[in-house]
Amino acid sequence: MGQSIVVNQAEFEQAVLQPSFEQPVLVDFFATWCGPCQLLKPMLEKLAQEYDFTLAKVDIDANPELAKAFKVEGVPDVRIVSQGQVQEGFVGVLPEPQLRELLAGLGLQSSLEQDLAAFEAAQASGDKTEIYPALATLLTRYPNNGQILLKAAQVYLVQGDDALASQYLDLIDPSDRATADQADGIRSLLTLRQSLTDLGDSDLDVAYGAAGQAALKGDFAAALEGFLGVVERDRSYRSDAGRKAMLTVFKLLGDSNPLTLTYRKRLMQALY
């Protein structure tokens, strides 16, 4: 993983130019009064923890000669330094996906992506002796990452440890809407588990229960198919429980997930 440092004019050559022969350096020219700079700063610092590059932050008001030497006219202005050469980067604030594309273009690979791949491989194996160590690695290295906290909650949801799943959900930043929406989806699954305890033995109860168990195990394709079947057979079942359960799964998967897109369309067809 890389590092984030504050650099002044006297340190620039030693802290920026010389290390750039070993790894890329991103120089963030900023100002304390600059609103967009404050938006970009945490994104760059977060990425510096994942990728093998140095983030060098330069306050243009404290280092006007550096800003003048590199013709910085507006901030934030991010430059890329490699092999001792300062190159153009971007001016303004880029969304995180574009920042990741920029880093990928520099040949950098995210340690988070590598660790996630190892965790997903462990999940695919179904071997708990691999899953839990891989999850522990993620939580240790990225303790505040919302996606990692979600994965931890999902693991313990599948294992039936609702209390621990809830603890990880409570650590997720509610201001991160995408992650918070998925967290709400998992909370709804926890509620769904409780609703499965009082089912009867009718055909609809059996179908709804099977779909619910599939959702709790993470088999969302089977869950959505089962819940849709309930909707098609009886919209009024348990106060529209089939449709509500599908909406819970949609929230968990996200709007762009192929399953969400497919089953949302099929749900609309079933309803109208």
PDB file of C-alpha atoms in Angstrom:
ATOM      1  CA  MET A   1       0.000   0.000   0.000  1.00  0.00           C
ATOM      2  CA  GLY A   2       1.063   3.587  -0.593  1.00  0.00           C
ATOM      3  CA  GLN A   3       1.289   6.580   1.687  1.00  0.00           C
ATOM      4  CA  SER A   4      -0.049  10.116   2.043  1.00  0.00           C
ATOM      5  CA  ILE A   5       2.314  12.950   2.960  1.00  0.00           C
ATOM      6  CA  VAL A   6       2.323  16.750   3.150  1.00  0.00           C
ATOM      7  CA  VAL A   7       5.172  18.264   1.139  1.00  0.00           C
ATOM      8  CA  ASN A   8       6.683  21.750   1.029  1.00  0.00           C
ATOM      9  CA  GLN A   9       9.054  23.329  -1.456  1.00  0.00           C
ATOM     10  CA  ALA A  10      12.228  22.339   0.393  1.00  0.00           C
ATOM     11  CA  GLU A  11      11.187  18.676   0.488  1.00  0.00           C
ATOM     12  CA  PHE A  12       9.814  18.400  -3.052  1.00  0.00           C
ATOM     13  CA  GLU A  13      12.811  16.812  -4.747  1.00  0.00           C
ATOM     14  CA  GLN A  14      13.520  14.308  -1.971  1.00  0.00           C
ATOM     15  CA  ALA A  15       9.885  13.469  -1.213  1.00  0.00           C
ATOM     16  CA  VAL A  16       8.432  13.535  -4.736  1.00  0.00           C
ATOM     17  CA  LEU A  17      10.949  13.426  -7.566  1.00  0.00           C
ATOM     18  CA  GLN A  18      13.347  10.834  -6.174  1.00  0.00           C
ATOM     19  CA  PRO A  19      10.676   8.324  -4.999  1.00  0.00           C
ATOM     20  CA  SER A  20       8.949   8.564  -8.401  1.00  0.00           C
ATOM     21  CA  PHE A  21      11.687   6.346  -9.846  1.00  0.00           C
ATOM     22  CA  GLU A  22      10.387   3.552  -7.596  1.00  0.00           C
ATOM     23  CA  GLN A  23       6.614   4.156  -7.743  1.00  0.00           C
ATOM     24  CA  PRO A  24       4.240   6.807  -9.146  1.00  0.00           C
ATOM     25  CA  VAL A  25       3.632   9.919  -7.078  1.00  0.00           C
ATOM     26  CA  LEU A  26       0.393  11.895  -7.291  1.00  0.00           C
ATOM     27  CA  VAL A  27       0.876  15.532  -6.327  1.00  0.00           C
ATOM     28  CA  ASP A  28      -2.303  17.174  -5.065  1.00  0.00           C
ATOM     29  CA  PHE A  29      -1.997  20.962  -5.279  1.00  0.00           C
ATOM     30  CA  PHE A  30      -4.719  22.262  -2.954  1.00  0.00           C
ATOM     31  CA  ALA A  31      -5.814  25.239  -0.851  1.00  0.00           C
ATOM     32  CA  THR A  32      -7.459  25.182   2.560  1.00  0.00           C
ATOM     33  CA  TRP A  33     -10.183  27.584   1.369  1.00  0.00           C
ATOM     34  CA  CYS A  34     -11.046  25.399  -1.651  1.00  0.00           C
ATOM     35  CA  GLY A  35     -14.307  23.447  -1.286  1.00  0.00           C
ATOM     36  CA  PRO A  36     -13.659  20.976  -4.132  1.00  0.00           C
ATOM     37  CA  CYS A  37     -10.224  20.270  -2.627  1.00  0.00           C
ATOM     38  CA  GLN A  38     -11.921  19.072   0.542  1.00  0.00           C
ATOM     39  CA  LEU A  39     -14.096  16.717  -1.518  1.00  0.00           C
ATOM     40  CA  LEU A  40     -11.174  15.251  -3.424  1.00  0.00           C
ATOM     41  CA  LYS A  41      -8.810  14.878  -0.457  1.00  0.00           C
ATOM     42  CA  PRO A  42     -10.520  11.928   1.332  1.00  0.00           C
ATOM     43  CA  MET A  43     -10.962  10.050  -1.958  1.00  0.00           C
ATOM     44  CA  LEU A  44      -7.261  10.351  -2.790  1.00  0.00           C
ATOM     45  CA  GLU A  45      -6.234   9.423   0.755  1.00  0.00           C
ATOM     46  CA  LYS A  46      -8.477   6.370   0.651  1.00  0.00           C
ATOM     47  CA  LEU A  47      -6.998   5.232  -2.663  1.00  0.00           C
ATOM     48  CA  ALA A  48      -3.469   5.769  -1.369  1.00  0.00           C
ATOM     49  CA  GLN A  49      -4.265   3.115   1.251  1.00  0.00           C
ATOM     50  CA  GLU A  50      -5.265   0.648  -1.468  1.00  0.00           C
ATOM     51  CA  TYR A  51      -2.778   1.299  -4.265  1.00  0.00           C
ATOM     52  CA  ASP A  52       0.996   1.369  -4.319  1.00  0.00           C
ATOM     53  CA  PHE A  53       1.573   5.085  -4.909  1.00  0.00           C
ATOM     54  CA  THR A  54       2.556   8.118  -2.856  1.00  0.00           C
ATOM     55  CA  LEU A  55       0.096  10.980  -2.445  1.00  0.00           C
ATOM     56  CA  ALA A  56       2.002  14.230  -1.944  1.00  0.00           C
ATOM     57  CA  LYS A  57      -0.196  17.135  -0.828  1.00  0.00           C
ATOM     58  CA  VAL A  58       1.035  20.658  -1.544  1.00  0.00           C
ATOM     59  CA  ASP A  59      -0.684  23.738  -0.095  1.00  0.00           C
ATOM     60  CA  ILE A  60      -0.356  26.389  -2.824  1.00  0.00           C
ATOM     61  CA  ASP A  61      -0.701  29.281  -0.342  1.00  0.00           C
ATOM     62  CA  ALA A  62       2.168  27.947   1.777  1.00  0.00           C
ATOM     63  CA  ASN A  63       4.229  27.073  -1.316  1.00  0.00           C
ATOM     64  CA  PRO A  64       3.489  29.742  -3.940  1.00  0.00           C
ATOM     65  CA  GLU A  65       6.776  29.236  -5.776  1.00  0.00           C
ATOM     66  CA  LEU A  66       6.006  25.546  -6.363  1.00  0.00           C
ATOM     67  CA  ALA A  67       2.556  26.441  -7.656  1.00  0.00           C
ATOM     68  CA  LYS A  68       4.108  29.020  -9.969  1.00  0.00           C
ATOM     69  CA  ALA A  69       6.812  26.642 -11.190  1.00  0.00           C
ATOM     70  CA  PHE A  70       4.215  24.082 -12.243  1.00  0.00           C
ATOM     71  CA  LYS A  71       1.775  26.709 -13.564  1.00  0.00           C
ATOM     72  CA  VAL A  72      -1.015  25.781 -11.180  1.00  0.00           C
ATOM     73  CA  GLU A  73      -3.897  28.099 -12.044  1.00  0.00           C
ATOM     74  CA  GLY A  74      -6.809  26.409 -10.278  1.00  0.00           C
ATOM     75  CA  VAL A  75      -7.189  23.883  -7.506  1.00  0.00           C
ATOM     76  CA  PRO A  76      -7.432  21.047  -6.938  1.00  0.00           C
ATOM     77  CA  ASP A  77      -4.784  20.326  -9.553  1.00  0.00           C
ATOM     78  CA  VAL A  78      -3.362  16.804  -9.481  1.00  0.00           C
ATOM     79  CA  ARG A  79      -0.113  16.011 -11.275  1.00  0.00           C
ATOM     80  CA  ILE A  80       1.428  12.592 -11.925  1.00  0.00           C
ATOM     81  CA  VAL A  81       5.147  12.162 -11.320  1.00  0.00           C
ATOM     82  CA  SER A  82       6.965   9.160 -12.754  1.00  0.00           C
ATOM     83  CA  GLN A  83      10.661   8.610 -13.369  1.00  0.00           C
ATOM     84  CA  GLY A  84      11.349  12.135 -12.141  1.00  0.00           C
ATOM     85  CA  GLN A  85       9.014  13.704 -14.702  1.00  0.00           C
ATOM     86  CA  VAL A  86       5.981  15.778 -13.707  1.00  0.00           C
ATOM     87  CA  GLN A  87       3.070  15.095 -16.058  1.00  0.00           C
ATOM     88  CA  GLU A  88      -0.430  16.494 -16.425  1.00  0.00           C
ATOM     89  CA  GLY A  89      -3.098  14.740 -14.393  1.00  0.00           C
ATOM     90  CA  PHE A  90      -6.437  16.484 -13.934  1.00  0.00           C
ATOM     91  CA  VAL A  91      -7.950  19.664 -12.535  1.00  0.00           C
ATOM     92  CA  GLY A  92     -11.074  19.586 -10.390  1.00  0.00           C
ATOM     93  CA  VAL A  93     -12.821  16.653  -8.747  1.00  0.00           C
ATOM     94  CA  LEU A  94     -13.167  13.292 -10.472  1.00  0.00           C
ATOM     95  CA  PRO A  95     -15.584  10.619  -9.231  1.00  0.00           C
ATOM     96  CA  GLU A  96     -13.935   7.630  -7.586  1.00  0.00           C
ATOM     97  CA  PRO A  97     -14.472   5.234 -10.557  1.00  0.00           C
ATOM     98  CA  GLN A  98     -12.552   7.608 -12.831  1.00  0.00           C
ATOM     99  CA  LEU A  99      -9.788   7.966 -10.259  1.00  0.00           C
ATOM    100  CA  ARG A 100      -9.487   4.172 -10.217  1.00  0.00           C
ATOM    101  CA  GLU A 101      -9.311   4.136 -14.019  1.00  0.00           C
ATOM    102  CA  LEU A 102      -6.513   6.697 -13.847  1.00  0.00           C
ATOM    103  CA  LEU A 103      -4.561   4.523 -11.413  1.00  0.00           C
ATOM    104  CA  ALA A 104      -5.155   1.415 -13.504  1.00  0.00           C
ATOM    105  CA  GLY A 105      -3.728   3.317 -16.464  1.00  0.00           C
ATOM    106  CA  LEU A 106      -0.550   3.805 -14.440  1.00  0.00           C
ATOM    107  CA  GLY A 107      -0.282   0.026 -14.057  1.00  0.00           C
ATOM    108  CA  LEU A 108      -1.359   0.070 -10.423  1.00  0.00           C
ATOM    109  CA  GLN A 109      -3.468  -2.661  -8.850  1.00  0.00           C
ATOM    110  CA  SER A 110      -5.596  -2.186  -5.773  1.00  0.00           C
ATOM    111  CA  SER A 111      -4.648  -4.291  -2.766  1.00  0.00           C
ATOM    112  CA  LEU A 112      -8.317  -4.154  -1.804  1.00  0.00           C
ATOM    113  CA  GLU A 113      -9.290  -5.733  -5.124  1.00  0.00           C
ATOM    114  CA  GLN A 114      -6.712  -8.477  -4.592  1.00  0.00           C
ATOM    115  CA  ASP A 115      -7.941  -9.172  -1.059  1.00  0.00           C
ATOM    116  CA  LEU A 116     -11.566  -9.159  -2.222  1.00  0.00           C
ATOM    117  CA  ALA A 117     -10.725 -11.666  -4.956  1.00  0.00           C
ATOM    118  CA  ALA A 118      -9.138 -13.947  -2.347  1.00  0.00           C
ATOM    119  CA  PHE A 119     -12.215 -13.630  -0.139  1.00  0.00           C
ATOM    120  CA  GLU A 120     -14.606 -14.356  -3.020  1.00  0.00           C
ATOM    121  CA  ALA A 121     -12.557 -17.415  -3.979  1.00  0.00           C
ATOM    122  CA  ALA A 122     -12.829 -18.617  -0.377  1.00  0.00           C
ATOM    123  CA  GLN A 123     -16.584 -18.031  -0.444  1.00  0.00           C
ATOM    124  CA  ALA A 124     -16.897 -19.991  -3.679  1.00  0.00           C
ATOM    125  CA  SER A 125     -15.104 -22.914  -2.042  1.00  0.00           C
ATOM    126  CA  GLY A 126     -17.615 -22.940   0.810  1.00  0.00           C
ATOM    127  CA  ASP A 127     -14.803 -23.837   3.216  1.00  0.00           C
ATOM    128  CA  LYS A 128     -15.245 -21.938   6.492  1.00  0.00           C
ATOM    129  CA  THR A 129     -11.577 -22.479   7.345  1.00  0.00           C
ATOM    130  CA  GLU A 130     -10.807 -20.266   4.337  1.00  0.00           C
ATOM    131  CA  ILE A 131     -13.737 -17.848   4.479  1.00  0.00           C
ATOM    132  CA  TYR A 132     -13.207 -16.536   8.000  1.00  0.00           C
ATOM    133  CA  PRO A 133      -9.438 -15.874   7.707  1.00  0.00           C
ATOM    134  CA  ALA A 134     -10.017 -14.089   4.372  1.00  0.00           C
ATOM    135  CA  LEU A 135     -12.770 -11.998   5.959  1.00  0.00           C
ATOM    136  CA  ALA A 136     -10.562 -11.235   8.972  1.00  0.00           C
ATOM    137  CA  THR A 137      -7.854  -9.982   6.604  1.00  0.00           C
ATOM    138  CA  LEU A 138     -10.309  -7.605   4.941  1.00  0.00           C
ATOM    139  CA  LEU A 139     -11.656  -6.281   8.242  1.00  0.00           C
ATOM    140  CA  THR A 140      -8.159  -5.759   9.639  1.00  0.00           C
ATOM    141  CA  ARG A 141      -6.848  -3.923   6.584  1.00  0.00           C
ATOM    142  CA  TYR A 142      -9.989  -1.940   5.747  1.00  0.00           C
ATOM    143  CA  PRO A 143     -11.914  -1.570   9.023  1.00  0.00           C
ATOM    144  CA  ASN A 144     -13.993   1.399   7.853  1.00  0.00           C
ATOM    145  CA  ASN A 145     -14.766   0.230   4.316  1.00  0.00           C
ATOM    146  CA  GLY A 146     -18.534  -0.001   3.876  1.00  0.00           C
ATOM    147  CA  GLN A 147     -18.377  -2.772   1.280  1.00  0.00           C
ATOM    148  CA  ILE A 148     -16.227  -4.906   3.571  1.00  0.00           C
ATOM    149  CA  LEU A 149     -18.578  -4.345   6.498  1.00  0.00           C
ATOM    150  CA  LEU A 150     -21.453  -5.396   4.224  1.00  0.00           C
ATOM    151  CA  LYS A 151     -19.657  -8.605   3.299  1.00  0.00           C
ATOM    152  CA  ALA A 152     -19.052  -9.355   6.972  1.00  0.00           C
ATOM    153  CA  ALA A 153     -22.744  -8.817   7.698  1.00  0.00           C
ATOM    154  CA  GLN A 154     -23.695 -11.090   4.801  1.00  0.00           C
ATOM    155  CA  VAL A 155     -21.366 -13.861   6.003  1.00  0.00           C
ATOM    156  CA  TYR A 156     -22.891 -13.829   9.482  1.00  0.00           C
ATOM    157  CA  LEU A 157     -26.406 -13.523   8.064  1.00  0.00           C
ATOM    158  CA  VAL A 158     -25.851 -16.742   6.115  1.00  0.00           C
ATOM    159  CA  GLN A 159     -24.421 -18.401   9.231  1.00  0.00           C
ATOM    160  CA  GLY A 160     -27.497 -17.384  11.219  1.00  0.00           C
ATOM    161  CA  ASP A 161     -25.637 -15.064  13.602  1.00  0.00           C
ATOM    162  CA  ASP A 162     -28.066 -12.150  13.300  1.00  0.00           C
ATOM    163  CA  ALA A 163     -26.625 -10.274  16.284  1.00  0.00           C
ATOM    164  CA  LEU A 164     -23.123 -10.126  14.817  1.00  0.00           C
ATOM    165  CA  ALA A 165     -24.496  -9.282  11.374  1.00  0.00           C
ATOM    166  CA  SER A 166     -26.358  -6.348  12.935  1.00  0.00           C
ATOM    167  CA  GLN A 167     -23.203  -5.137  14.685  1.00  0.00           C
ATOM    168  CA  TYR A 168     -21.351  -4.854  11.382  1.00  0.00           C
ATOM    169  CA  LEU A 169     -24.338  -3.120   9.757  1.00  0.00           C
ATOM    170  CA  ASP A 170     -24.337  -0.520  12.538  1.00  0.00           C
ATOM    171  CA  LEU A 171     -20.724   0.391  11.678  1.00  0.00           C
ATOM    172  CA  ILE A 172     -21.631   1.430   8.129  1.00  0.00           C
ATOM    173  CA  ASP A 173     -21.671   5.167   7.448  1.00  0.00           C
ATOM    174  CA  PRO A 174     -25.330   6.123   6.781  1.00  0.00           C
ATOM    175  CA  SER A 175     -24.217   9.019   4.555  1.00  0.00           C
ATOM    176  CA  ASP A 176     -22.853   6.535   1.998  1.00  0.00           C
ATOM    177  CA  ARG A 177     -26.183   5.979   0.268  1.00  0.00           C
ATOM    178  CA  ALA A 178     -25.217   3.058  -1.983  1.00  0.00           C
ATOM    179  CA  THR A 179     -23.762   1.090   0.909  1.00  0.00           C
ATOM    180  CA  ALA A 180     -26.457   2.211   3.339  1.00  0.00           C
ATOM    181  CA  ASP A 181     -29.191   1.017   0.963  1.00  0.00           C
ATOM    182  CA  GLN A 182     -27.590  -2.415   0.810  1.00  0.00           C
ATOM    183  CA  ALA A 183     -27.302  -2.413   4.584  1.00  0.00           C
ATOM    184  CA  ASP A 184     -31.039  -1.686   4.796  1.00  0.00           C
ATOM    185  CA  GLY A 185     -31.575  -4.649   2.468  1.00  0.00           C
ATOM    186  CA  ILE A 186     -29.687  -6.951   4.836  1.00  0.00           C
ATOM    187  CA  ARG A 187     -31.640  -5.601   7.813  1.00  0.00           C
ATOM    188  CA  SER A 188     -34.811  -6.458   5.899  1.00  0.00           C
ATOM    189  CA  LEU A 189     -33.488  -9.987   5.377  1.00  0.00           C
ATOM    190  CA  LEU A 190     -32.948 -10.270   9.114  1.00  0.00           C
ATOM    191  CA  THR A 191     -36.590  -9.279   9.574  1.00  0.00           C
ATOM    192  CA  LEU A 192     -37.554 -11.750   6.850  1.00  0.00           C
ATOM    193  CA  ARG A 193     -35.872 -14.553   8.771  1.00  0.00           C
ATOM    194  CA  GLN A 194     -38.114 -13.798  11.736  1.00  0.00           C
ATOM    195  CA  SER A 195     -41.206 -13.852   9.524  1.00  0.00           C
ATOM    196  CA  LEU A 196     -40.383 -17.367   8.346  1.00  0.00           C
ATOM    197  CA  THR A 197     -40.822 -18.780  11.839  1.00  0.00           C
ATOM    198  CA  ASP A 198     -44.617 -18.538  11.821  1.00  0.00           C
ATOM    199  CA  LEU A 199     -45.427 -19.929   8.377  1.00  0.00           C
ATOM    200  CA  GLY A 200     -48.137 -22.526   7.909  1.00  0.00           C
ATOM    201  CA  ASP A 201     -48.081 -25.531   5.596  1.00  0.00           C
ATOM    202  CA  SER A 202     -50.093 -24.205   2.648  1.00  0.00           C
ATOM    203  CA  ASP A 203     -48.571 -24.278  -0.837  1.00  0.00           C
ATOM    204  CA  LEU A 204     -47.965 -20.523  -0.713  1.00  0.00           C
ATOM    205  CA  ASP A 205     -46.386 -20.771   2.740  1.00  0.00           C
ATOM    206  CA  VAL A 206     -44.031 -23.475   1.486  1.00  0.00           C
ATOM    207  CA  ALA A 207     -43.156 -21.489  -1.648  1.00  0.00           C
ATOM    208  CA  TYR A 208     -42.584 -18.269   0.302  1.00  0.00           C
ATOM    209  CA  GLY A 209     -40.518 -20.093   2.910  1.00  0.00           C
ATOM    210  CA  ALA A 210     -38.316 -21.731   0.275  1.00  0.00           C
ATOM    211  CA  ALA A 211     -37.729 -18.380  -1.428  1.00  0.00           C
ATOM    212  CA  GLY A 212     -36.918 -16.789   1.926  1.00  0.00           C
ATOM    213  CA  GLN A 213     -34.383 -19.481   2.788  1.00  0.00           C
ATOM    214  CA  ALA A 214     -32.768 -19.052  -0.638  1.00  0.00           C
ATOM    215  CA  ALA A 215     -32.439 -15.304   0.008  1.00  0.00           C
ATOM    216  CA  LEU A 216     -30.873 -15.902   3.413  1.00  0.00           C
ATOM    217  CA  LYS A 217     -28.331 -18.269   1.831  1.00  0.00           C
ATOM    218  CA  GLY A 218     -27.442 -15.701  -0.822  1.00  0.00           C
ATOM    219  CA  ASP A 219     -29.077 -17.568  -3.723  1.00  0.00           C
ATOM    220  CA  PHE A 220     -30.859 -14.467  -4.956  1.00  0.00           C
ATOM    221  CA  ALA A 221     -31.833 -15.830  -8.374  1.00  0.00           C
ATOM    222  CA  ALA A 222     -33.782 -18.675  -6.758  1.00  0.00           C
ATOM    223  CA  ALA A 223     -35.200 -16.295  -4.150  1.00  0.00           C
ATOM    224  CA  LEU A 224     -36.503 -13.815  -6.719  1.00  0.00           C
ATOM    225  CA  GLU A 225     -37.975 -16.577  -8.847  1.00  0.00           C
ATOM    226  CA  GLY A 226     -39.742 -17.999  -5.791  1.00  0.00           C
ATOM    227  CA  PHE A 227     -41.068 -14.663  -4.549  1.00  0.00           C
ATOM    228  CA  LEU A 228     -42.256 -13.790  -8.057  1.00  0.00           C
ATOM    229  CA  GLY A 229     -44.176 -17.063  -8.137  1.00  0.00           C
ATOM    230  CA  VAL A 230     -45.923 -16.063  -4.916  1.00  0.00           C
ATOM    231  CA  VAL A 231     -46.859 -12.670  -6.404  1.00  0.00           C
ATOM    232  CA  GLU A 232     -48.222 -14.295  -9.549  1.00  0.00           C
ATOM    233  CA  ARG A 233     -50.326 -16.764  -7.567  1.00  0.00           C
ATOM    234  CA  ASP A 234     -51.708 -14.443  -4.891  1.00  0.00           C
ATOM    235  CA  ARG A 235     -50.813 -10.772  -4.633  1.00  0.00           C
ATOM    236  CA  SER A 236     -52.624 -10.495  -1.303  1.00  0.00           C
ATOM    237  CA  TYR A 237     -50.604 -13.257   0.388  1.00  0.00           C
ATOM    238  CA  ARG A 238     -49.423 -11.992   3.810  1.00  0.00           C
ATOM    239  CA  SER A 239     -50.151  -8.364   2.850  1.00  0.00           C
ATOM    240  CA  ASP A 240     -48.211  -8.437  -0.414  1.00  0.00           C
ATOM    241  CA  ALA A 241     -45.232 -10.237   1.163  1.00  0.00           C
ATOM    242  CA  GLY A 242     -43.930 -11.607  -2.138  1.00  0.00           C
ATOM    243  CA  ARG A 243     -43.555  -8.178  -3.756  1.00  0.00           C
ATOM    244  CA  LYS A 244     -42.079  -6.652  -0.594  1.00  0.00           C
ATOM    245  CA  ALA A 245     -39.516  -9.446  -0.363  1.00  0.00           C
ATOM    246  CA  MET A 246     -38.496  -8.857  -3.973  1.00  0.00           C
ATOM    247  CA  LEU A 247     -37.983  -5.152  -3.246  1.00  0.00           C
ATOM    248  CA  THR A 248     -35.760  -6.122  -0.312  1.00  0.00           C
ATOM    249  CA  VAL A 249     -33.572  -8.244  -2.590  1.00  0.00           C
ATOM    250  CA  PHE A 250     -33.454  -5.446  -5.211  1.00  0.00           C
ATOM    251  CA  LYS A 251     -32.198  -3.030  -2.560  1.00  0.00           C
ATOM    252  CA  LEU A 252     -29.530  -5.486  -1.463  1.00  0.00           C
ATOM    253  CA  LEU A 253     -28.320  -6.209  -4.992  1.00  0.00           C
ATOM    254  CA  GLY A 254     -28.436  -2.608  -6.240  1.00  0.00           C
ATOM    255  CA  ASP A 255     -30.249  -1.051  -9.181  1.00  0.00           C
ATOM    256  CA  SER A 256     -27.653  -2.019 -11.796  1.00  0.00           C
ATOM    257  CA  ASN A 257     -27.417  -5.711 -10.917  1.00  0.00           C
ATOM    258  CA  PRO A 258     -28.602  -7.927 -13.826  1.00  0.00           C
ATOM    259  CA  LEU A 259     -30.922  -9.876 -11.505  1.00  0.00           C
ATOM    260  CA  THR A 260     -32.523  -6.641 -10.330  1.00  0.00           C
ATOM    261  CA  LEU A 261     -33.041  -5.447 -13.898  1.00  0.00           C
ATOM    262  CA  THR A 262     -34.511  -8.774 -15.036  1.00  0.00           C
ATOM    263  CA  TYR A 263     -36.824  -9.405 -12.099  1.00  0.00           C
ATOM    264  CA  ARG A 264     -37.956  -5.810 -11.713  1.00  0.00           C
ATOM    265  CA  LYS A 265     -39.242  -6.011 -15.287  1.00  0.00           C
ATOM    266  CA  ARG A 266     -40.905  -9.364 -14.635  1.00  0.00           C
ATOM    267  CA  LEU A 267     -42.460  -8.027 -11.432  1.00  0.00           C
ATOM    268  CA  MET A 268     -43.953  -5.082 -13.320  1.00  0.00           C
ATOM    269  CA  GLN A 269     -45.374  -7.479 -15.895  1.00  0.00           C
ATOM    270  CA  ALA A 270     -46.899  -9.613 -13.155  1.00  0.00           C
ATOM    271  CA  LEU A 271     -48.450  -6.592 -11.428  1.00  0.00           C
ATOM    272  CA  TYR A 272     -49.800  -4.830 -14.493  1.00  0.00           C
TER     273      TYR A 272
END
